[in-house]
mmCIF file of C-alpha atoms in Angstrom:
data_model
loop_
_atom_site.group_PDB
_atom_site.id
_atom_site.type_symbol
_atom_site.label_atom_id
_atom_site.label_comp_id
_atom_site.label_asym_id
_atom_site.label_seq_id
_atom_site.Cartn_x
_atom_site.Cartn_y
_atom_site.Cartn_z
ATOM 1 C CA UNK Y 32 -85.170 -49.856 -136.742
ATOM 2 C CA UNK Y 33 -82.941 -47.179 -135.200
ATOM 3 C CA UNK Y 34 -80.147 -48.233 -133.095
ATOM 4 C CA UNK Y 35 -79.137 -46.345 -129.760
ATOM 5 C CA UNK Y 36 -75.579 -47.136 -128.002
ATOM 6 C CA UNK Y 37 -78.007 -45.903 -124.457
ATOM 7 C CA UNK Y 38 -80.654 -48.996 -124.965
ATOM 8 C CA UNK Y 39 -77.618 -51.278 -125.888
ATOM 9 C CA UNK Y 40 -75.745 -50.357 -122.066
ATOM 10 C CA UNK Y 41 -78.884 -50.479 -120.651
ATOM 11 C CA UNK Y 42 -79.472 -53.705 -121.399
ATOM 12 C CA UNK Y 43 -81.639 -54.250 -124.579
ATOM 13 C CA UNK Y 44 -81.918 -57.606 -125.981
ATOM 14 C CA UNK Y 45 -83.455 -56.046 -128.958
ATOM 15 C CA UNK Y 46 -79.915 -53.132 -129.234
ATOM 16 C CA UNK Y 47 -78.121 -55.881 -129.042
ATOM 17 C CA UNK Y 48 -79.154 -57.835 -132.011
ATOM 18 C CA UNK Y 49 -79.172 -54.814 -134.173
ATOM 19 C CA UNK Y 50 -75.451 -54.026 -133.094
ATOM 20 C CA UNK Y 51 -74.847 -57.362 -134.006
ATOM 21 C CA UNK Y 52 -76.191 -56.965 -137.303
ATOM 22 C CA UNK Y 53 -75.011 -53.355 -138.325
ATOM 23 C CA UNK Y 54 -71.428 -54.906 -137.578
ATOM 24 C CA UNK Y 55 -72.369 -58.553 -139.668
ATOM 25 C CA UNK Y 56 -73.328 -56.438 -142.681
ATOM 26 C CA UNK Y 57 -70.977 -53.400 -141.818
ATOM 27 C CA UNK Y 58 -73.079 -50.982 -142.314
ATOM 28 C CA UNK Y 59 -73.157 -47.370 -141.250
ATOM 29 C CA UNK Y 60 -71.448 -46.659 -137.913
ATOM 30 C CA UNK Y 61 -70.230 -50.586 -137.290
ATOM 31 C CA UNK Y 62 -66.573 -49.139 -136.753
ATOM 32 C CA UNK Y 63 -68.201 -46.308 -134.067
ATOM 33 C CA UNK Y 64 -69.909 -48.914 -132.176
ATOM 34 C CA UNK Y 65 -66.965 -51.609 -132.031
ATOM 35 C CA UNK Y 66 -64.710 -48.928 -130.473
ATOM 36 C CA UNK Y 67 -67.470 -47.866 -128.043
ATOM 37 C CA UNK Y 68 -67.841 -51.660 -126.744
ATOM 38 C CA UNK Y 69 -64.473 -52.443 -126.919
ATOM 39 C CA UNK Y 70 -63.292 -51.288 -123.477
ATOM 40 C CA UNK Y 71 -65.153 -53.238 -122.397
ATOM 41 C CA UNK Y 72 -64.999 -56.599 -123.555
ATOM 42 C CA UNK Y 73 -62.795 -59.421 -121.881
ATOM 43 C CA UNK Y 74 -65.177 -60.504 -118.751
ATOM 44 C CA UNK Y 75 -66.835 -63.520 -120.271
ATOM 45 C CA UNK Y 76 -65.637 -67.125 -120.539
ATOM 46 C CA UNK Y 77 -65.529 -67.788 -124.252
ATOM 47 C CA UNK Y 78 -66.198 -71.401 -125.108
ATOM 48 C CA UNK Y 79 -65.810 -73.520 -128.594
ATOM 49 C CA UNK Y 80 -67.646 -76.306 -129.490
ATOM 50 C CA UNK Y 81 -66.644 -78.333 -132.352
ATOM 51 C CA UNK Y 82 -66.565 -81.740 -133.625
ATOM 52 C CA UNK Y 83 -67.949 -83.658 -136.260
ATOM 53 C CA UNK Y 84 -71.489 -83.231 -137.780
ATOM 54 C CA UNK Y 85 -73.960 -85.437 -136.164
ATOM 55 C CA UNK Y 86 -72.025 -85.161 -132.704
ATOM 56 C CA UNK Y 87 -75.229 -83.730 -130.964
ATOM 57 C CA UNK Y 88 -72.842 -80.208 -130.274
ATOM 58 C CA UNK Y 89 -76.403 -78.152 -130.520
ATOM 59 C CA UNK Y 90 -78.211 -81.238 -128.017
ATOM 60 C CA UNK Y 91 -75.198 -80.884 -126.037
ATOM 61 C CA UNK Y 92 -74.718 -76.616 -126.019
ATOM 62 C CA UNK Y 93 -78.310 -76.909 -124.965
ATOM 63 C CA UNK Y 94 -77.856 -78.774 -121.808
ATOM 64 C CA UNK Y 95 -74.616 -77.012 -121.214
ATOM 65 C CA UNK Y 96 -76.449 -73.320 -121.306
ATOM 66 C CA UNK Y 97 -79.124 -74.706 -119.163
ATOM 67 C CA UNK Y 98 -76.728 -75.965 -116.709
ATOM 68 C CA UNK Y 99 -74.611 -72.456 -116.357
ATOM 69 C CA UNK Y 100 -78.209 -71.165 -115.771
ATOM 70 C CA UNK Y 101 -78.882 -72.711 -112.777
ATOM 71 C CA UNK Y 102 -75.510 -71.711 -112.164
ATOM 72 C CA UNK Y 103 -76.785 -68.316 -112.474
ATOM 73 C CA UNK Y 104 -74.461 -67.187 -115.095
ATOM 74 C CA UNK Y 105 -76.041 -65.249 -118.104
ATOM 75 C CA UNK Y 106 -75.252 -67.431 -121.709
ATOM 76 C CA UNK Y 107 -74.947 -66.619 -125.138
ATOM 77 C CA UNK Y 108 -74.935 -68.585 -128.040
ATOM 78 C CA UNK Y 109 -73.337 -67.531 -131.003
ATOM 79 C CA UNK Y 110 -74.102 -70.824 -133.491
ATOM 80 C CA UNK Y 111 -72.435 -70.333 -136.924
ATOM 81 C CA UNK Y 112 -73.933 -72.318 -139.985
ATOM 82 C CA UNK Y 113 -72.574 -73.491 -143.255
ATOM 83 C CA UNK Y 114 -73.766 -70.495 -146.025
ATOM 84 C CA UNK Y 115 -74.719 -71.662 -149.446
ATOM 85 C CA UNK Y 116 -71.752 -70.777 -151.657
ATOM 86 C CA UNK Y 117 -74.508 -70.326 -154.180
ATOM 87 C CA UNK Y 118 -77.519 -68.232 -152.386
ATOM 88 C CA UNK Y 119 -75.394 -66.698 -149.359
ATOM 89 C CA UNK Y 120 -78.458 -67.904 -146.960
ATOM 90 C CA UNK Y 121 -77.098 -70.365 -144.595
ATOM 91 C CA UNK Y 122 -79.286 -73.235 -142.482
ATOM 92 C CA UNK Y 123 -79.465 -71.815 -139.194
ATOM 93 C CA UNK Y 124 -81.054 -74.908 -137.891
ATOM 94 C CA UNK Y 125 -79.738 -74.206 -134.262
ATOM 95 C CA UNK Y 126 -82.048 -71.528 -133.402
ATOM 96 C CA UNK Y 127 -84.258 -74.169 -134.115
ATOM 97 C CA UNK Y 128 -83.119 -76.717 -131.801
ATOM 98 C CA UNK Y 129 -82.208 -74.789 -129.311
ATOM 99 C CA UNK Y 130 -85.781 -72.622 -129.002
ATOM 100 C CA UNK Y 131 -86.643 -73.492 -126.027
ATOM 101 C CA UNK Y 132 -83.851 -71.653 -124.498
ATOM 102 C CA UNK Y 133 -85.426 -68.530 -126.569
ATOM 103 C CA UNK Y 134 -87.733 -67.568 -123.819
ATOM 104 C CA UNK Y 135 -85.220 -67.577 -121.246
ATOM 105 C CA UNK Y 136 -83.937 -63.355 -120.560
ATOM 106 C CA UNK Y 137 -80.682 -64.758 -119.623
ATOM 107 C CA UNK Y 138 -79.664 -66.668 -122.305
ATOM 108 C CA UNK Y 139 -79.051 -64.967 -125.939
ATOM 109 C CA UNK Y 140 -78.915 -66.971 -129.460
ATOM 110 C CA UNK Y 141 -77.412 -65.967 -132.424
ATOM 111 C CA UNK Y 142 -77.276 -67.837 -135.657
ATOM 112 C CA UNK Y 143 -74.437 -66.463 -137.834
ATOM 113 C CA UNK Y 144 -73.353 -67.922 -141.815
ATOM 114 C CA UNK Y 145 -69.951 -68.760 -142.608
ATOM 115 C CA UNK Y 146 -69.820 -66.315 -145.121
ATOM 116 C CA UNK Y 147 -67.461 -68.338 -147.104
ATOM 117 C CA UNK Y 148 -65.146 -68.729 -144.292
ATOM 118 C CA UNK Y 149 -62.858 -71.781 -144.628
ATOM 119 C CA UNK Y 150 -62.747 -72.168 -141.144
ATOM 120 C CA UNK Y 151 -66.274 -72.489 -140.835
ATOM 121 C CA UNK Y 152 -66.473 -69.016 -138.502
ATOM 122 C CA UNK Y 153 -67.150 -65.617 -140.360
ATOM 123 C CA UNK Y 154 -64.840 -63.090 -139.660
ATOM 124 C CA UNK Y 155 -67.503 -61.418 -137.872
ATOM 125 C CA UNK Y 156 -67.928 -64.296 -134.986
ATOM 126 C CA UNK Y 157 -65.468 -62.515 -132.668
ATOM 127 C CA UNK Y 158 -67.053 -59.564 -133.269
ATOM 128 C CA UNK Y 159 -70.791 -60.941 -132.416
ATOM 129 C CA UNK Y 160 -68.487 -62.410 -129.270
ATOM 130 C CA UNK Y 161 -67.169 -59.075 -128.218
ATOM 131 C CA UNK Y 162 -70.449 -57.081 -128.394
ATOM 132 C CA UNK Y 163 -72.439 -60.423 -126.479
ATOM 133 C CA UNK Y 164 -69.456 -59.562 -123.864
ATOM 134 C CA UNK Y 165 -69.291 -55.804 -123.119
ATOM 135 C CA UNK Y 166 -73.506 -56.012 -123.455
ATOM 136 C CA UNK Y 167 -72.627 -58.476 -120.357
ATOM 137 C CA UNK Y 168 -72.959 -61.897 -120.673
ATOM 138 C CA UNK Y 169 -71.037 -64.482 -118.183
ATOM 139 C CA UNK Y 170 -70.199 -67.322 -120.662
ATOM 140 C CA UNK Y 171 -70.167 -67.232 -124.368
ATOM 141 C CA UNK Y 172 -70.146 -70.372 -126.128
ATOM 142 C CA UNK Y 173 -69.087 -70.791 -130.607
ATOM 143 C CA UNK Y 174 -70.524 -73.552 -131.545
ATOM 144 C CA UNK Y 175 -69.596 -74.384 -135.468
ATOM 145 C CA UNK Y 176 -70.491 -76.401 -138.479
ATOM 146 C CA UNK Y 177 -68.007 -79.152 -137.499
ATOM 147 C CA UNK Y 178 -66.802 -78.875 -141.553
ATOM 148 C CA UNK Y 179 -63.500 -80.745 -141.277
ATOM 149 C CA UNK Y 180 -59.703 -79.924 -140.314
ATOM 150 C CA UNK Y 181 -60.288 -76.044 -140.416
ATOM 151 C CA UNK Y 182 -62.380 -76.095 -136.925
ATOM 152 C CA UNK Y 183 -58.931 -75.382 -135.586
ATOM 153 C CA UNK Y 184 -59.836 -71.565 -136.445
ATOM 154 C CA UNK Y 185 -61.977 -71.748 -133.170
ATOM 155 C CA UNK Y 186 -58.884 -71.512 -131.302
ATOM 156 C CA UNK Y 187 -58.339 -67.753 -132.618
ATOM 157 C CA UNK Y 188 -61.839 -67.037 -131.032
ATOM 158 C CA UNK Y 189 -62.318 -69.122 -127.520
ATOM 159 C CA UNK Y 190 -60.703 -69.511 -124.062
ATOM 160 C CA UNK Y 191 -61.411 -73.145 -123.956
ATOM 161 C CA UNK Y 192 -62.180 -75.519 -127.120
ATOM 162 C CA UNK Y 193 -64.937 -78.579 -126.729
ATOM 163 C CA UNK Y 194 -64.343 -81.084 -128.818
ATOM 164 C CA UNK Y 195 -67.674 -83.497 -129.247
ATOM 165 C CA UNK Y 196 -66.992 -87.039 -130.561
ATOM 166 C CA UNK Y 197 -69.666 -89.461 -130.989
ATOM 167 C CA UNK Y 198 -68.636 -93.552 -130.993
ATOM 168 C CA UNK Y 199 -69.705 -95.561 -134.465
ATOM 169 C CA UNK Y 200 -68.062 -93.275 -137.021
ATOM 170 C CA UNK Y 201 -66.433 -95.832 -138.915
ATOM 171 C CA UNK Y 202 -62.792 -95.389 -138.216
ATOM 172 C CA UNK Y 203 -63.180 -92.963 -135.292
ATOM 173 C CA UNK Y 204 -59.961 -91.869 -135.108
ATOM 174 C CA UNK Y 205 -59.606 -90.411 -138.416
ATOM 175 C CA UNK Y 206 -62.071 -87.882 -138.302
ATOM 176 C CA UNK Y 207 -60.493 -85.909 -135.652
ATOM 177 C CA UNK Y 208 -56.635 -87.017 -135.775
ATOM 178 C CA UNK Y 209 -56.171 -83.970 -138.206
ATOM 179 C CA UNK Y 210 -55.236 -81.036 -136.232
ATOM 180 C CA UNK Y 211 -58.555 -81.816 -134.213
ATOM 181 C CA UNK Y 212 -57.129 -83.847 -131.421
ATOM 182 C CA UNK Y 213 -54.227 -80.937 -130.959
ATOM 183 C CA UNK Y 214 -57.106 -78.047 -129.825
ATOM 184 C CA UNK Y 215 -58.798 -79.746 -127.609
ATOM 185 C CA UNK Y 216 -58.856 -78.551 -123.920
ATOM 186 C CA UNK Y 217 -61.955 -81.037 -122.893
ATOM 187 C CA UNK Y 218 -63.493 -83.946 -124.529
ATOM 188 C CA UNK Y 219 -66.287 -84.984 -124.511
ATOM 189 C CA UNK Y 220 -67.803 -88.495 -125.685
ATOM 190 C CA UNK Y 221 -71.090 -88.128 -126.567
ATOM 191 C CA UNK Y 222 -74.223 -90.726 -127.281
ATOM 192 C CA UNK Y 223 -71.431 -93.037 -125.004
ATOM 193 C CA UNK Y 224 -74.153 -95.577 -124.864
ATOM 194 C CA UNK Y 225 -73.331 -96.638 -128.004
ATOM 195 C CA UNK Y 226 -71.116 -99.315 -129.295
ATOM 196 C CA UNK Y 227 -67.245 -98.432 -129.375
ATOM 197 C CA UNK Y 228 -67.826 -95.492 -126.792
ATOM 198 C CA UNK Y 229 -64.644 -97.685 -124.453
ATOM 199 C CA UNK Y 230 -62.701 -97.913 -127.683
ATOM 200 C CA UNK Y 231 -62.996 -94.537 -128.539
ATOM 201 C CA UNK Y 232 -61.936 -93.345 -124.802
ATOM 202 C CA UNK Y 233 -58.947 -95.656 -125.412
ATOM 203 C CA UNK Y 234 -57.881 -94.077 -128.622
ATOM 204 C CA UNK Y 235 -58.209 -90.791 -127.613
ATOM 205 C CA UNK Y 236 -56.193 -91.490 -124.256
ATOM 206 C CA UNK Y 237 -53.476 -93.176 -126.460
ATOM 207 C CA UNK Y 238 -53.336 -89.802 -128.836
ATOM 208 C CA UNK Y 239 -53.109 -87.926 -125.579
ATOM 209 C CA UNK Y 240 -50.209 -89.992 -124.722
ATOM 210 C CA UNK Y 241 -48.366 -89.539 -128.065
ATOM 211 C CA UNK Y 242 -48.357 -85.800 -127.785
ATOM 212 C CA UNK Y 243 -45.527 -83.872 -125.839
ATOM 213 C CA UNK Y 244 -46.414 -84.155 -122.058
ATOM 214 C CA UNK Y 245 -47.957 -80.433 -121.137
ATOM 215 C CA UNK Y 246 -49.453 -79.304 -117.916
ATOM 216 C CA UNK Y 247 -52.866 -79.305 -118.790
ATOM 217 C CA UNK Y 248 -53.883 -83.399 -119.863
ATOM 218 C CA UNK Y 249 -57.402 -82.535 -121.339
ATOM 219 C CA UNK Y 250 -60.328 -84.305 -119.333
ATOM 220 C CA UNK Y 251 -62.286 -86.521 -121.465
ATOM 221 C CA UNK Y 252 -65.983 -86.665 -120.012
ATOM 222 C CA UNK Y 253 -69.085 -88.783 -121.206
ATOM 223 C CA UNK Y 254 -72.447 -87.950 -122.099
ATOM 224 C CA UNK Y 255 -75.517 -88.929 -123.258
ATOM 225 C CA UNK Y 256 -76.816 -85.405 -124.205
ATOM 226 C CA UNK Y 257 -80.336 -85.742 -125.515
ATOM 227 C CA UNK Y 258 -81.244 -87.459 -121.873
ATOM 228 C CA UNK Y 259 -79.164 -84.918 -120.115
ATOM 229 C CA UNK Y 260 -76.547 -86.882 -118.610
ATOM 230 C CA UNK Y 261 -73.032 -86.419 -117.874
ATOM 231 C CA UNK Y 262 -73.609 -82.829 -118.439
ATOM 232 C CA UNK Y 263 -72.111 -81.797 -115.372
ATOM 233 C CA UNK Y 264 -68.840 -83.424 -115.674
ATOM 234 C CA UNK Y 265 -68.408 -81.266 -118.711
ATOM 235 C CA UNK Y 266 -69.106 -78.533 -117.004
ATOM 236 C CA UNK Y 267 -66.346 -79.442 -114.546
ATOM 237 C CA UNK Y 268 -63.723 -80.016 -116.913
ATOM 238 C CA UNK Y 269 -64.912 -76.207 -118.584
ATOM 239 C CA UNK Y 270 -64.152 -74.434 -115.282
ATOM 240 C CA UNK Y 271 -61.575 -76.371 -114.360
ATOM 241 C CA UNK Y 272 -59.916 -75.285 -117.658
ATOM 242 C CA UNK Y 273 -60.462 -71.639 -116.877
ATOM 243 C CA UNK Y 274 -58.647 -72.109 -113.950
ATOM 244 C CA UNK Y 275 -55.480 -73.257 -115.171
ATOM 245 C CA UNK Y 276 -55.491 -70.506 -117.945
ATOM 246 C CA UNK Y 277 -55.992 -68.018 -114.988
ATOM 247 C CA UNK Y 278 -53.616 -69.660 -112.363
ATOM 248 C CA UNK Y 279 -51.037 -70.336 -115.752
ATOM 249 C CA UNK Y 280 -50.688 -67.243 -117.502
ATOM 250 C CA UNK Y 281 -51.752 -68.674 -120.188
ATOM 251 C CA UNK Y 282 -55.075 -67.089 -120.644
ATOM 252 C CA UNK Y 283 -53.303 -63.501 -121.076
ATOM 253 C CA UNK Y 284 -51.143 -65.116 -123.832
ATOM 254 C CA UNK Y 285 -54.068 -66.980 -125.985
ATOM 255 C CA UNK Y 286 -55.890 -63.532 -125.570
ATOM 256 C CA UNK Y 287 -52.778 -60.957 -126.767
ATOM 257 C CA UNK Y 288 -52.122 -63.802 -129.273
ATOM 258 C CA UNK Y 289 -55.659 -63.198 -130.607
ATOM 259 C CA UNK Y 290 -55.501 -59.308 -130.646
ATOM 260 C CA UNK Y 291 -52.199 -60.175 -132.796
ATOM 261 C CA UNK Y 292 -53.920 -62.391 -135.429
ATOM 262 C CA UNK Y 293 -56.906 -60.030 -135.455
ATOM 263 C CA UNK Y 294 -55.024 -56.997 -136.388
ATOM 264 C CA UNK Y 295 -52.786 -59.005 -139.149
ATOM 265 C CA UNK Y 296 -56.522 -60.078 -140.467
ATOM 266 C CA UNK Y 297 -57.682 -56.189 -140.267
ATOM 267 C CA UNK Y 298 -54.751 -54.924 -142.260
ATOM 268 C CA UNK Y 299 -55.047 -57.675 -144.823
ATOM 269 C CA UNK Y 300 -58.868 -57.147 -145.241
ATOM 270 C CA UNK Y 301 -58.193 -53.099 -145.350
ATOM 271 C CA UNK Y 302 -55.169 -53.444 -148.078
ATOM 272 C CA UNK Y 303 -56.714 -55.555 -150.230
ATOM 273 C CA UNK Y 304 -60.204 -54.045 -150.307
ATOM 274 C CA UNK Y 305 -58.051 -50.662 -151.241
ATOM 275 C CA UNK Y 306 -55.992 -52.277 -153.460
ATOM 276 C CA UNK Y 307 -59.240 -54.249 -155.680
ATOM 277 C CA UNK Y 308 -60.913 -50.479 -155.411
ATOM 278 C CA UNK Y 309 -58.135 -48.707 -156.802
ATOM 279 C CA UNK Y 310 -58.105 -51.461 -159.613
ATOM 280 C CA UNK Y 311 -61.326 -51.747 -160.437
ATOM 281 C CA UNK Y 312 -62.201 -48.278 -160.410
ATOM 282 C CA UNK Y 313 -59.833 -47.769 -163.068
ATOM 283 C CA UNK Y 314 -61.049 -50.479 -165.198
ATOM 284 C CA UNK Y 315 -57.542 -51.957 -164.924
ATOM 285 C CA UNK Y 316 -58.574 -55.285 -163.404
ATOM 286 C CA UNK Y 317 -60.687 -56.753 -166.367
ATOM 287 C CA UNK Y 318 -57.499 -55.355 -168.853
ATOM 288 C CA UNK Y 319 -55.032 -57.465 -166.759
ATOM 289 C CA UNK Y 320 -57.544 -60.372 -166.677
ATOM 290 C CA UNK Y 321 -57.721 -60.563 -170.419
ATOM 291 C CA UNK Y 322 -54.189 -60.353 -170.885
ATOM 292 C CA UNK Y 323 -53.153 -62.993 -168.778
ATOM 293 C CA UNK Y 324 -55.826 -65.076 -170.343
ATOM 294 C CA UNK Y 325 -54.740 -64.354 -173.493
ATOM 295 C CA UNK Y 326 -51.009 -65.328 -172.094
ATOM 296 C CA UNK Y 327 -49.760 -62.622 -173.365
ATOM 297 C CA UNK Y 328 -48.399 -62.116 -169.342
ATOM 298 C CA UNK Y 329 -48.674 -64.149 -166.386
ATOM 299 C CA UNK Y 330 -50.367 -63.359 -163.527
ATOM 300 C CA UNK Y 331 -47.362 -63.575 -161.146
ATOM 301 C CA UNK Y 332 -46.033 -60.425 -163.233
ATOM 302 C CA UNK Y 333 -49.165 -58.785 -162.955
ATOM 303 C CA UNK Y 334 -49.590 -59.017 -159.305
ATOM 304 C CA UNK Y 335 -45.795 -57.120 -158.892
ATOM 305 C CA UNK Y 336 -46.925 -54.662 -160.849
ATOM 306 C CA UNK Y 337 -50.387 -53.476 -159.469
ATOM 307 C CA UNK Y 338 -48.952 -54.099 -155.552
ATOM 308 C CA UNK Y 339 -45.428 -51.524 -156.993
ATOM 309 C CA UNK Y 340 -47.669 -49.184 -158.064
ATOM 310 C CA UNK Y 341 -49.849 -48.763 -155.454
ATOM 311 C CA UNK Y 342 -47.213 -48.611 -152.895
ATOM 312 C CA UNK Y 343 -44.624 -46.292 -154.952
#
């Protein structure tokens, strides 16, 4: 299918999707059309949802979308799922979940893999964010895999982080004390009619309390997603939050601090990919490999050398 930058501007759901794509797979002209779009990006509220699997985050992005629609903001989705280190196809369960929303013109859903990403978001999820954004959507929300301590890489990518929690894990606590707890902007306890919802709210509180006093205390709100309640008091605490950041200062700094750490990554990703080419080409890669198999180097010495060389 051809893609045209005029059908994307003029509102295309289906220029949209294949933008998204050509810059996923980085094909052909994906550097062209970032640059076009990128002027324009920086309007929508950008929204992470994370927490631990079996939270309800897709039950509870659902209501949340349909809420900002009656609202009358336009929503997008972008909901990244684990890949298969094995296949490369990831799950992408939440378009299933959430297809009801599919018919809606003002809402847009994106399932996007991991890719291999540690933190559970492919590099490309701010990119999917930024063309969703200058294509003109009001709120954006990342919701992700909820794969352990490296959901604090959502941070690099929204305005305000959602942390889910669900009562009955065990020893609820642990499985968001590490690094979790220190993201969150709003929390929310979800499926609260459940046993140990009032001990949870306690513990989380007490965490709160622990950290070093700030001038945003993070609302924590309850829900009971799959019936649809609570819903707006999370919405609430969301808007509130963009507030502060606006009335703070602080929303300029996350966002320059991203541009920073998205550069660093850029130059990274564009040094090594030149530096692998220029070794591989050469058929000095599987030489060195061999070698330092063999221990007849190490690979510490090997490294020094291919990074001097390149850079004489």
């Amino acid at each position: 299918m051809e893609f045209s930058m005029k059908d994307f501007w003029n509102g295309s759901r289906r220029a949209l999707a294949r933008a998204i794509t050509i810059v996923e797979n980085e094909q052909d002209g994906y550097e062209e059309i970032m640059k076009e779009i990128y002027h324009h990006t920086g309007r929508a509220q950008v929204i992470g949802v994370t927490g631990a699997p079996g939270a309800g985050k897709s039950t509870l992005s659902d209501n949340l979308v349909k809420f900002y629609r009656k609202m009358g903001k336009t929503v997008g989705v972008c909901a990244i799922d684990p890949t298969s280190p094995f296949t490369g196809g990831a799950i992408l369960g939440d378009r299933i979940r959430m297809n009801d929303l599919t018919l809606d013109q003002g809402v847009y859903i994106r399932s996007m893999g991991t890719r291999g990403s540690l933190g559970g978001l492919s590099r490309k999820t701010a990119d999917a964010v930024k063309l969703m954004d200058a294509w003109g959507l009001d709120v954006i929300f990342i919701e992700t895999v909820g794969v352990g301590q490296s959901e604090v890489d959502i941070v690099k990518n929204a305005d305000t982080t959602l942390i889910v929690l669900v009562p009955g894990l065990g020893d609820d606590i642990q499985a968001i004390k590490a690094g979790i707890l220190e993201i969150g902007d709003v929390y929310t306890i979800n499926k609260c009619d459940r046993d140990g919802a009032d001990r949870l709210n306690v513990e989380i509180e007490m965490m709160l309390d622990l950290g070093e006093a700030k001038d945003w205390r993070p609302p924590i709100a309850r829900t009971i997603a799959n019936e649809g309640k609570g819903i707006e008091d999370v919405v609430n605490g969301l808007n509130e939050h963009r507030k502060y950041l606006e009335e703070s200062g602080l929303l300029e700094e996350r966002r320059r601090e991203r541009v920073k750490s998205e550069m660093a990554e850029m130059i990274h990703d564009r040094i090594s990919r030149h530096v692998m080419e220029e070794i591989t080409e050469s058929g000095k890669f599987a030489d060195y490999v061999e070698r330092v198999y063999e221990r007849q180097t190490d690979p510490y010495t090997v490294v020094d050398s291919i990074v001097g060389d390149i850079f004489k």
